[in-house]
Coordinates of C-alpha atoms in Angstrom, one line a residue:
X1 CA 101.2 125.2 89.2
X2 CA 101.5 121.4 88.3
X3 CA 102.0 118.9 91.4
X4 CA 104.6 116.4 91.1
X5 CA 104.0 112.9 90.3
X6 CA 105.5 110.5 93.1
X7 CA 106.2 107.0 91.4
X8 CA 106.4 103.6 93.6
X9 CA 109.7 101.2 93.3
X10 CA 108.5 99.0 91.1
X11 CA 107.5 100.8 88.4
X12 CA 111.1 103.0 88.6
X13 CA 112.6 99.5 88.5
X14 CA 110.4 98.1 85.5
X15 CA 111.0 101.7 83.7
X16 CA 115.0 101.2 84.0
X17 CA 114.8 97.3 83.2
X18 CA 113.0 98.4 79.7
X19 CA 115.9 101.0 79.0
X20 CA 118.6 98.7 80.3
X21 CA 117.6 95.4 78.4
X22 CA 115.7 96.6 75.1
X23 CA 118.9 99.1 74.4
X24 CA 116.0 101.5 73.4
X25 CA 117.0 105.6 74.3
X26 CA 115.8 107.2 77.5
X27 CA 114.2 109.7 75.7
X28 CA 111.7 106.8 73.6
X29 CA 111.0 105.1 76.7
X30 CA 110.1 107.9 78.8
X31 CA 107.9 109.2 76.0
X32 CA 106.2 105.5 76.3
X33 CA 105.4 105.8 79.8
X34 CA 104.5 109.2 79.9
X35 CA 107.2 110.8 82.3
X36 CA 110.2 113.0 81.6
X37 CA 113.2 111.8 80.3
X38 CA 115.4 113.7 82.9
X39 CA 113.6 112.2 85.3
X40 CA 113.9 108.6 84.0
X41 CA 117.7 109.4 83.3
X42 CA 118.8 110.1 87.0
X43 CA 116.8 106.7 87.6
X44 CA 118.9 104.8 84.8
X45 CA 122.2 106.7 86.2
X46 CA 120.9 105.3 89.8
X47 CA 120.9 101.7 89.0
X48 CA 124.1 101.9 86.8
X49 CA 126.2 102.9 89.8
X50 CA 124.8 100.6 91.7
X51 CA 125.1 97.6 89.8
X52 CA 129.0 99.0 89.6
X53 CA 129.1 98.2 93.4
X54 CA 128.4 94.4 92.7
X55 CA 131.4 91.6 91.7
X56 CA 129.8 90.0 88.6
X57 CA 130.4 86.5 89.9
X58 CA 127.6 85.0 87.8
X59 CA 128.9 81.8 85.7
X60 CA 127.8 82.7 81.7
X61 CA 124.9 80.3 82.2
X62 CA 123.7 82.2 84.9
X63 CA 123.9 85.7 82.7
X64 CA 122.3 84.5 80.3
X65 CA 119.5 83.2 81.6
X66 CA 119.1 86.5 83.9
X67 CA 119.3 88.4 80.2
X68 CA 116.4 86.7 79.3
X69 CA 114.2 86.8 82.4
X70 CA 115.3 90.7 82.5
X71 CA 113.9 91.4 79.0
X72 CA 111.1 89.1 79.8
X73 CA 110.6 91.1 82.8
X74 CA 110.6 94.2 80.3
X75 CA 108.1 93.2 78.1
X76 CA 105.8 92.2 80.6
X77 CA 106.1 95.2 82.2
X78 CA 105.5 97.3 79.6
X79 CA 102.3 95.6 78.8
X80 CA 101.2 95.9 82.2
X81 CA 101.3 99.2 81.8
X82 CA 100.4 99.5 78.1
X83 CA 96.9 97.5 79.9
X84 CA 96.9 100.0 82.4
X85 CA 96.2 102.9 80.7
X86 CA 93.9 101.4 78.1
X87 CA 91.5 100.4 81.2
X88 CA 91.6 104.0 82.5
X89 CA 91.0 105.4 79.3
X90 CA 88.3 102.8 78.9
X91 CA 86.7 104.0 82.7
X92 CA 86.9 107.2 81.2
X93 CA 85.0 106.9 78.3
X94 CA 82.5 104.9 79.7
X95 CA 81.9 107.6 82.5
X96 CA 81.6 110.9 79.5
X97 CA 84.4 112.2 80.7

């Protein structure tokens, strides 16, 4: 029977940025991080109604920069993790595993 995986805040949040601001498919990105797409959908549905709550009164400067930071954010993100996993793999090698 397989467990499931818990995952903190902060890498749900960097997994929806990376949908939200590269415009890639749920379906790629979930592949990328290694978790299911349904599960990384209801987490992309999640922030969309929430940020549906908010009143958008951000001055086009102000977008634009947060646009920038956010796929900043993204990237940076998703070589964190891309880092990640190469240093586990690495651990694992080393140990003959």
């Amino acid at each position: 029977m397989e467990t499931r995986r818990r995952f903190d805040r902060e890498f749900k949040e960097g997994a929806v940025r990376i949908v939200r601001e590269t415009g890639k498919p749920i379906a790629q990105v979930a592949r990328e991080l290694g978790i299911n797409d349904g599960t990384l959908g209801n987490w992309v549905e999640l922030d969309r109604r929430a940020r549906e709550g908010g009143d958008g009164t951000l001055e086009e400067s102000e977008r634009a920069e947060l646009r920038r930071l956010r796929k900043e954010n993204a990237e940076l993100a998703m070589e964190r993790d891309v880092l990640k996993r190469s240093v586990a793999l690495w651990v694992k090698e080393a140990m003959g595993h």
